[in-house]
PDB file of C-alpha atoms in Angstrom:
ATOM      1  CA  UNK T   1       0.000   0.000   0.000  1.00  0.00           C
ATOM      2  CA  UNK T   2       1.263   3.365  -0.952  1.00  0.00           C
ATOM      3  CA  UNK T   3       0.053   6.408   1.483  1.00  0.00           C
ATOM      4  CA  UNK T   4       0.006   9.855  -0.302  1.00  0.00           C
ATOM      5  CA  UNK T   5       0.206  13.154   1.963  1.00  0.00           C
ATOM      6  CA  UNK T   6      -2.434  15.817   0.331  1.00  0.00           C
ATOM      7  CA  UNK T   7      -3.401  19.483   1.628  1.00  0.00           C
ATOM      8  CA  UNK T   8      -6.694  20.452   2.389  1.00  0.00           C
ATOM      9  CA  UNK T   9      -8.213  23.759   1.233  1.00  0.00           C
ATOM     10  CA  UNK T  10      -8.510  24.697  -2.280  1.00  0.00           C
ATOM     11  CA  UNK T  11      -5.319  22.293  -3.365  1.00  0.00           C
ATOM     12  CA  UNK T  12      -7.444  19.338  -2.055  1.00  0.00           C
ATOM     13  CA  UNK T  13      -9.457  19.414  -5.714  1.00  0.00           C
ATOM     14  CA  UNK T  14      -6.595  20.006  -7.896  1.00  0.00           C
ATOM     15  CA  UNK T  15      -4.516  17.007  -6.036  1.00  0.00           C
ATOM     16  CA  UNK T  16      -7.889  14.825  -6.574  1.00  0.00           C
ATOM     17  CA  UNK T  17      -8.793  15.648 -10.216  1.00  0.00           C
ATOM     18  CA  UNK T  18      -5.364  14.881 -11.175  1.00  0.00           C
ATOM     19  CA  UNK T  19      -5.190  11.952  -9.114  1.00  0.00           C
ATOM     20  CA  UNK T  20      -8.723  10.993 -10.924  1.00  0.00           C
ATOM     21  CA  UNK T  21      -6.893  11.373 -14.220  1.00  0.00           C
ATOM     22  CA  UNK T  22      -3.752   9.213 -13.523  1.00  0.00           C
ATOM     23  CA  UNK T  23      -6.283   6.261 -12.847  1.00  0.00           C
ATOM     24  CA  UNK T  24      -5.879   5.905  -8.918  1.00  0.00           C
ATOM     25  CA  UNK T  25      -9.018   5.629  -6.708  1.00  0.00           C
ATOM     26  CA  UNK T  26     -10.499   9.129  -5.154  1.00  0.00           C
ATOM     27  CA  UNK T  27     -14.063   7.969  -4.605  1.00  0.00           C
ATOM     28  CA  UNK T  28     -13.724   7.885  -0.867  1.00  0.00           C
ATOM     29  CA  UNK T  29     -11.237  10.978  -1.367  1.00  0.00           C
ATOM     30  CA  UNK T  30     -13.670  13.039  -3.191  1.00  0.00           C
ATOM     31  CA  UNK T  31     -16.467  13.193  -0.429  1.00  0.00           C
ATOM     32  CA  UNK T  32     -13.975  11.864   3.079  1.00  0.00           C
ATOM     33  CA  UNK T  33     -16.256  13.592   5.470  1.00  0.00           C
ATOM     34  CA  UNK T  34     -14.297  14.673   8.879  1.00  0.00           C
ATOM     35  CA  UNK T  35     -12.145  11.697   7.677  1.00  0.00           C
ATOM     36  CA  UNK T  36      -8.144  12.464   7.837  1.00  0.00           C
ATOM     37  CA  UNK T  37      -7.634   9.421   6.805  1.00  0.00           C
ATOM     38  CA  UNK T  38      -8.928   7.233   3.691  1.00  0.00           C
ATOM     39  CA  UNK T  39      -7.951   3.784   2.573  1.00  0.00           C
ATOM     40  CA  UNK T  40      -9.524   2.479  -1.057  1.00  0.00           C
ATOM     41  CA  UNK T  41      -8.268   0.345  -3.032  1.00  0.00           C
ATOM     42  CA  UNK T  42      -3.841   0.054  -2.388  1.00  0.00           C
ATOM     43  CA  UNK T  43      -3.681   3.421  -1.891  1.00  0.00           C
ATOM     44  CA  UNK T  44      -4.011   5.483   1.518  1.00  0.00           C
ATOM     45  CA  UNK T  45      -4.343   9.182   1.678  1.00  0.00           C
ATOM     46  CA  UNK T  46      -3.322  11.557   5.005  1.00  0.00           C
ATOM     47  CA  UNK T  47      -5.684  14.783   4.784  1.00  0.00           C
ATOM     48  CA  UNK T  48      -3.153  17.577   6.074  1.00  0.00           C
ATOM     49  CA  UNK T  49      -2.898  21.035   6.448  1.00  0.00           C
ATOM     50  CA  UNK T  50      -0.170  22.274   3.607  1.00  0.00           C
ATOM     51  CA  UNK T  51       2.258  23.444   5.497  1.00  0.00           C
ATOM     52  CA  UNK T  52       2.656  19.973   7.337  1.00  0.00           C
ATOM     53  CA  UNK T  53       2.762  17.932   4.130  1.00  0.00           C
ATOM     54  CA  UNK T  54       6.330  18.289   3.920  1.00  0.00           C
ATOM     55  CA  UNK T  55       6.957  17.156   7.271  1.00  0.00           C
ATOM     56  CA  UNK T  56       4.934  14.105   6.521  1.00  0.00           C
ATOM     57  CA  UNK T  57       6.857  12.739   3.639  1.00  0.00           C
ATOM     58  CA  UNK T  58       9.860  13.750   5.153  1.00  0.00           C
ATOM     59  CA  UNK T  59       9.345  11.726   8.433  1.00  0.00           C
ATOM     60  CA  UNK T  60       8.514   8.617   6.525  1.00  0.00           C
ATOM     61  CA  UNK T  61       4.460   8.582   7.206  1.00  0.00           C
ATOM     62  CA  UNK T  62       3.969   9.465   3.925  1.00  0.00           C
ATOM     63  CA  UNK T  63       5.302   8.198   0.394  1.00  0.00           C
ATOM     64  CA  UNK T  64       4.343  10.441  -1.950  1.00  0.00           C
ATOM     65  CA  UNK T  65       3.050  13.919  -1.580  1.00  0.00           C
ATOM     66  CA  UNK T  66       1.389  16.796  -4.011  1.00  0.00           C
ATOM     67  CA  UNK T  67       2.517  19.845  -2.472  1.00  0.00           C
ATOM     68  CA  UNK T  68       2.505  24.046  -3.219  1.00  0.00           C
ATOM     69  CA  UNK T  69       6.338  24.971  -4.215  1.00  0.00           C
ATOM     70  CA  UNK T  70       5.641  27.596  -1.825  1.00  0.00           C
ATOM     71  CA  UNK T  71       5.082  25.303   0.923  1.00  0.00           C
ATOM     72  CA  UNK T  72       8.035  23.131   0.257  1.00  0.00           C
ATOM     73  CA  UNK T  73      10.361  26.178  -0.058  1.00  0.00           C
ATOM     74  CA  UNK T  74       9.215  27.653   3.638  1.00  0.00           C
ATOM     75  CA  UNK T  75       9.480  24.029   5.046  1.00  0.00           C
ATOM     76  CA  UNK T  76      12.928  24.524   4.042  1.00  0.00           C
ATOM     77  CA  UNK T  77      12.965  19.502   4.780  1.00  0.00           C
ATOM     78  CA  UNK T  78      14.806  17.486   2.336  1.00  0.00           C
ATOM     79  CA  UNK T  79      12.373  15.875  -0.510  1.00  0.00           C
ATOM     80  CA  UNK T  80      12.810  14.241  -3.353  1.00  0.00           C
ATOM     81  CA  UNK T  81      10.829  16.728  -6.442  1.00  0.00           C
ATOM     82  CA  UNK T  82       9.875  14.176  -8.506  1.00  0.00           C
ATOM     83  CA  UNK T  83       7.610  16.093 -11.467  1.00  0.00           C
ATOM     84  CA  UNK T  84       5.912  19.994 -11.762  1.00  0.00           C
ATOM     85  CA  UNK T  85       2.241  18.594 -12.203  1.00  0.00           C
ATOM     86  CA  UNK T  86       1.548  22.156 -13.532  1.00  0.00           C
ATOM     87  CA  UNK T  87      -2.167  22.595 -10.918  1.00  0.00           C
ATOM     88  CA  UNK T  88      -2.433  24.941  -9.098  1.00  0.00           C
ATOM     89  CA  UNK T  89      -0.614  27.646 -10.559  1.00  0.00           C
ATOM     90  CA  UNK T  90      -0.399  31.512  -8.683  1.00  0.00           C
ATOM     91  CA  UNK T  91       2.479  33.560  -8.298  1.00  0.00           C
ATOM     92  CA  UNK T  92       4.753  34.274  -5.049  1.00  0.00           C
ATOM     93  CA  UNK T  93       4.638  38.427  -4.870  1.00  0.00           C
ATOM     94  CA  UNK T  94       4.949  41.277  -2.736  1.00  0.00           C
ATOM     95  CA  UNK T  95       2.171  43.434  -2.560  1.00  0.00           C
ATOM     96  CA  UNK T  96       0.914  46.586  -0.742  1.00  0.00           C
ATOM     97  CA  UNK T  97      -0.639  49.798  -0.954  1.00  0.00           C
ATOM     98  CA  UNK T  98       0.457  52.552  -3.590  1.00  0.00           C
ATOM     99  CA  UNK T  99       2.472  54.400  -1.122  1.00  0.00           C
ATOM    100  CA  UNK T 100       4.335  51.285  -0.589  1.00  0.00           C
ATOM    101  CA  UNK T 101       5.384  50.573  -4.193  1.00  0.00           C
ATOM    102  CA  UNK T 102       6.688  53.829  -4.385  1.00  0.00           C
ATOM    103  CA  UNK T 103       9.559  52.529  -2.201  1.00  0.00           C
ATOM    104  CA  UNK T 104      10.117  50.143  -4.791  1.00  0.00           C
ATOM    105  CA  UNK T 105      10.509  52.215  -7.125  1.00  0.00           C
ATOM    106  CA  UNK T 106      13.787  54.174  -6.254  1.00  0.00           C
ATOM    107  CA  UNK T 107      17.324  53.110  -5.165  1.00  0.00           C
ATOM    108  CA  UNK T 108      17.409  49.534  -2.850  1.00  0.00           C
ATOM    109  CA  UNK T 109      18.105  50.956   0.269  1.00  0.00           C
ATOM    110  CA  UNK T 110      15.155  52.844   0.497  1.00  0.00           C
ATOM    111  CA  UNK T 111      13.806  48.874   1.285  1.00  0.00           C
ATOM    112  CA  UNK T 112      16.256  48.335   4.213  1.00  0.00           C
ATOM    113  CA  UNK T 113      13.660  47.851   7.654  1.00  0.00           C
ATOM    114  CA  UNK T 114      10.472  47.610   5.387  1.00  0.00           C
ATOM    115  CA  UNK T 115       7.914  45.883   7.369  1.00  0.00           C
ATOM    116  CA  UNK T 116       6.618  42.598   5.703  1.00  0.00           C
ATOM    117  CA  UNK T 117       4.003  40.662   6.768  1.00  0.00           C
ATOM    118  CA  UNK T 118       3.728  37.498   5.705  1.00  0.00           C
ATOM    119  CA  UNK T 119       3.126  33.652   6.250  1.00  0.00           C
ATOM    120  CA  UNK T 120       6.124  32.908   4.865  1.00  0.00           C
ATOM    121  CA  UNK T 121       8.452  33.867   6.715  1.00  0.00           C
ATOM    122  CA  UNK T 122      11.633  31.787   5.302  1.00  0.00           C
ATOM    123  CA  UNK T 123      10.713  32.633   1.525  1.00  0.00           C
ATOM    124  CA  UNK T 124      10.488  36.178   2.413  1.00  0.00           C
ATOM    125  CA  UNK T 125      13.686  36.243   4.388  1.00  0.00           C
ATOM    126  CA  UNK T 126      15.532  34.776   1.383  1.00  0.00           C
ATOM    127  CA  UNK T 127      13.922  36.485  -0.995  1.00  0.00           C
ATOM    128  CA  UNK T 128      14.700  39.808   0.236  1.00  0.00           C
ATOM    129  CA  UNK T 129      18.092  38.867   1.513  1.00  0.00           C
ATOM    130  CA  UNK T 130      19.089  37.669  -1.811  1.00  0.00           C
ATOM    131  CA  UNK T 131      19.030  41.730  -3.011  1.00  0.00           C
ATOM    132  CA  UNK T 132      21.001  42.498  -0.116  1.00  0.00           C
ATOM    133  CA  UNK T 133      17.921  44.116   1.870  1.00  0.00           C
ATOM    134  CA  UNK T 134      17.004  43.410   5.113  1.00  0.00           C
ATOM    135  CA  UNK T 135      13.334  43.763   6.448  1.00  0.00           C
ATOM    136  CA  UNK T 136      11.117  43.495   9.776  1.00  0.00           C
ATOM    137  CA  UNK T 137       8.655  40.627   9.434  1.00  0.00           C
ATOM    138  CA  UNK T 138       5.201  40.239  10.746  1.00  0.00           C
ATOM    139  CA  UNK T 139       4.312  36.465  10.875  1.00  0.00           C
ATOM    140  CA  UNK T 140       0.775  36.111  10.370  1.00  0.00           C
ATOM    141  CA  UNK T 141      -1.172  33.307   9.487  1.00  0.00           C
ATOM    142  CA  UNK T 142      -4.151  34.132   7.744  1.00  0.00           C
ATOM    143  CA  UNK T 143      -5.643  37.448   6.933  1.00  0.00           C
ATOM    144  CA  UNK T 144      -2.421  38.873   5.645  1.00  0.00           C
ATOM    145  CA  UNK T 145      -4.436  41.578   3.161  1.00  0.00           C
ATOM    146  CA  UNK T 146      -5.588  42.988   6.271  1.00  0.00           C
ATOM    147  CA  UNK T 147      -1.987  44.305   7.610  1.00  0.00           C
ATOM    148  CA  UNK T 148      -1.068  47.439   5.711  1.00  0.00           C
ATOM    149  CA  UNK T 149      -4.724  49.046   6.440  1.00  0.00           C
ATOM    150  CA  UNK T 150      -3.844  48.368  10.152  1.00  0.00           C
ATOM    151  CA  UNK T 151      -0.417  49.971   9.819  1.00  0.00           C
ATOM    152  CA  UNK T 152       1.018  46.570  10.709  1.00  0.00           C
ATOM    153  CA  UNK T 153       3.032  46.456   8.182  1.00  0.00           C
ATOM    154  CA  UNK T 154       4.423  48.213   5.048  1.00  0.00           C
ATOM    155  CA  UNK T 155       3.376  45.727   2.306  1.00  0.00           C
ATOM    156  CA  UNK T 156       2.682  42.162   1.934  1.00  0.00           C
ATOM    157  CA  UNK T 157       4.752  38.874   0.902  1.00  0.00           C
ATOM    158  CA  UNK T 158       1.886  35.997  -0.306  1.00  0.00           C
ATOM    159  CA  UNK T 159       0.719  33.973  -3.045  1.00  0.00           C
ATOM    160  CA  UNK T 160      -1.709  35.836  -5.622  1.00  0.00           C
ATOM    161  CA  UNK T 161      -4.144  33.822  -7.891  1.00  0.00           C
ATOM    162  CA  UNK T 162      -6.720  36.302  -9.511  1.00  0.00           C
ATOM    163  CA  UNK T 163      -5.983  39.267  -7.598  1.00  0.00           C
ATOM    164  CA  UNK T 164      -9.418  39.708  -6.337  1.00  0.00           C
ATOM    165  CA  UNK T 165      -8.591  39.573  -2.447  1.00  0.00           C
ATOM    166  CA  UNK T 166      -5.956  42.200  -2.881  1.00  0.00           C
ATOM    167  CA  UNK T 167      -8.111  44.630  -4.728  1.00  0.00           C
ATOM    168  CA  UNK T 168     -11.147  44.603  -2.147  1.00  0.00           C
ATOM    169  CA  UNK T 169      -8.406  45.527   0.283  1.00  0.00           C
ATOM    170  CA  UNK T 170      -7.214  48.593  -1.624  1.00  0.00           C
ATOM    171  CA  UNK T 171      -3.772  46.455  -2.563  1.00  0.00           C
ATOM    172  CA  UNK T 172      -1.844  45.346  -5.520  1.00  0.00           C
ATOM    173  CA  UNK T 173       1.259  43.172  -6.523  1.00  0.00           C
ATOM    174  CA  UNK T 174       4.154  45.465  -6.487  1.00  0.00           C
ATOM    175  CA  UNK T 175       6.301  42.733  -7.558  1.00  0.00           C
ATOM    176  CA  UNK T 176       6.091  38.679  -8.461  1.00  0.00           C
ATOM    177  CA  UNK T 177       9.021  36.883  -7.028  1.00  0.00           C
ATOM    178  CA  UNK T 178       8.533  32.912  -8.167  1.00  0.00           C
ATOM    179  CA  UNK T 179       6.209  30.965 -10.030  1.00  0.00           C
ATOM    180  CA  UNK T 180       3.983  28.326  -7.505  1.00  0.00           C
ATOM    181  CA  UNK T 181       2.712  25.582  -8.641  1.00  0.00           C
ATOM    182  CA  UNK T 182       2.053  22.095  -7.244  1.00  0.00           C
ATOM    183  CA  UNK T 183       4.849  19.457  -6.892  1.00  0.00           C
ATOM    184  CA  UNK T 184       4.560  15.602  -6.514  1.00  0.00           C
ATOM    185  CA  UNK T 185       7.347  14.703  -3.787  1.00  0.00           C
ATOM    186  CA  UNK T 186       8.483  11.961  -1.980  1.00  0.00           C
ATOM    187  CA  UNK T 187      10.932  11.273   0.780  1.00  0.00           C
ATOM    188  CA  UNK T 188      14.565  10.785  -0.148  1.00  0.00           C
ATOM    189  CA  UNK T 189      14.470   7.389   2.210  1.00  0.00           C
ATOM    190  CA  UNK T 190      11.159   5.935   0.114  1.00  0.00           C
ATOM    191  CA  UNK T 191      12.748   6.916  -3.376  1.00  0.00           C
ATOM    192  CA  UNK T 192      15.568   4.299  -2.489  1.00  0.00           C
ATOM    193  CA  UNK T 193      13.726   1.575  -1.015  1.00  0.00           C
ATOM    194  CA  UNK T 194      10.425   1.516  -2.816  1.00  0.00           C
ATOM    195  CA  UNK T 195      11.221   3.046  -6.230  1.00  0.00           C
ATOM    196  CA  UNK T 196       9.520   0.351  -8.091  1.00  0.00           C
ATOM    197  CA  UNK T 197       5.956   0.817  -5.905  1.00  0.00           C
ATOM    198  CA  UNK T 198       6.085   3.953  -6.589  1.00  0.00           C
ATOM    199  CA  UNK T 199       7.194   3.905 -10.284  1.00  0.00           C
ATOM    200  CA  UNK T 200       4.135   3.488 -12.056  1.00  0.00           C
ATOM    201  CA  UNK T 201       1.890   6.039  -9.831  1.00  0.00           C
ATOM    202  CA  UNK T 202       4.865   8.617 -10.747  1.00  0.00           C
ATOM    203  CA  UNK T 203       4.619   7.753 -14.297  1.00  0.00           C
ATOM    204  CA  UNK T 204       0.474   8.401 -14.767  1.00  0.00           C
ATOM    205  CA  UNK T 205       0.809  11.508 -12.952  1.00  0.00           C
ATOM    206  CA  UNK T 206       3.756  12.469 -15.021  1.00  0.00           C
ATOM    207  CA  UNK T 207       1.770  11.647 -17.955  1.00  0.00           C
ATOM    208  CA  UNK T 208      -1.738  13.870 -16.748  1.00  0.00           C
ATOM    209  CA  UNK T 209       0.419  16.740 -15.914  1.00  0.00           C
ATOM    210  CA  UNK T 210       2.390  16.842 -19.627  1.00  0.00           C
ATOM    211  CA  UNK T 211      -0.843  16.944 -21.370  1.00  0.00           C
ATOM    212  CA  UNK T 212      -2.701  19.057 -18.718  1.00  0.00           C
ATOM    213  CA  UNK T 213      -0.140  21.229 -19.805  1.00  0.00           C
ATOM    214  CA  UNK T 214      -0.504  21.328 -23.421  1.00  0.00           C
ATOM    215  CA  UNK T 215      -4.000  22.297 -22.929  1.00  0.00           C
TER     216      UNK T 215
END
């Protein structure tokens, strides 16, 4: 039996359509209830929040996972990327008010001690850090758009899909920093010893992704 780590939330129907597609059972899956938990067929599925999917393969209780590259990245746990299944896609970006992409818009050190809140706090860090500016971050977990019109913060750090959250909140992307989308993993220990399970679930997913993405 091979157990698969999934996130709830919106991912949840991405990870099951394309799990649908590659021919592996979702029945159970596609209606599980207050179930965390769902065996059908050789397959068993953990329900998890997305930022402990990681964790999960990594620790061995899971063999395979679909996971945000966002997630991954801020987990910062060794796995195994086996294939870009090309779901899911939104883009990693900071965003704020207008007075805050004004400071964007001049010389980099008018960005050293910007406030950033954010979920992600290791991704922003990085990010950041990588153009040699250091910032103040506000770890929030939910509600992030709210920040800047409670003079929280200076701007935001957060995945953006349509846009639509940020607009009713008088923000807008200032600047996209990575492409998300959602990654099949698997833990460096189960790639070793049970390759050849997991070969052929790999392989239809592979397959579903390619032409999901010639669509």
């Amino acid at each position: 039996m091979l157990t698969f780590a999934l996130p709830t939330g919106r991912s949840v129907y991405d990870c099951i359509e394309l799990l649908d597609q590659a021919g592996l059972p979702v029945e159970k899956l596609k209606k599980p209830g207050r179930n965390l938990v769902i065996e059908e067929g050789n397959f068993r599925y953990l329900l998890a929040k997305p930022m402990d999917v990681p964790a999960m393969v990594h620790y061995g209780a899971a063999d395979l996972a679909l996971a945000g590259s966002d997630v991954i990245e801020e987990s910062g746990v060794a796995l195994a990327e086996l294939l870009d299944t090309q779901r899911g896609k939104c883009t990693m970006a900071i965003a704020g008010p207008p007075e805050a992409a004004l400071k964007f818009n001049g010389h980099i050190s008018r960005l050293m001690g910007l406030r950033v809140a954010t979920k992600y706090v290791n991704v922003a860090a990085k990010t950041f850090a990588s153009w040699g500016v250091q910032i103040k971050i506000l770890k929030l977990n939910g509600s992030v758009e709210l920040a800047p019109a409670l003079k929280l913060c200076d701007c935001i750090f957060d995945i953006v899909q349509t846009g639509n959250t940020l607009r009713a909140n008088g923000l807008s992307v200032i600047k996209e920093t990575a492409p998300v989308s959602l990654r099949l993993v698997a833990g460096v220990g189960a790639v070793q010893t049970r390759w050849n399970a997991m070969f052929g679930v790999v392989e239809a997913i592979g397959g579903c992704a390619v032409r999901g993405a010639g669509n």
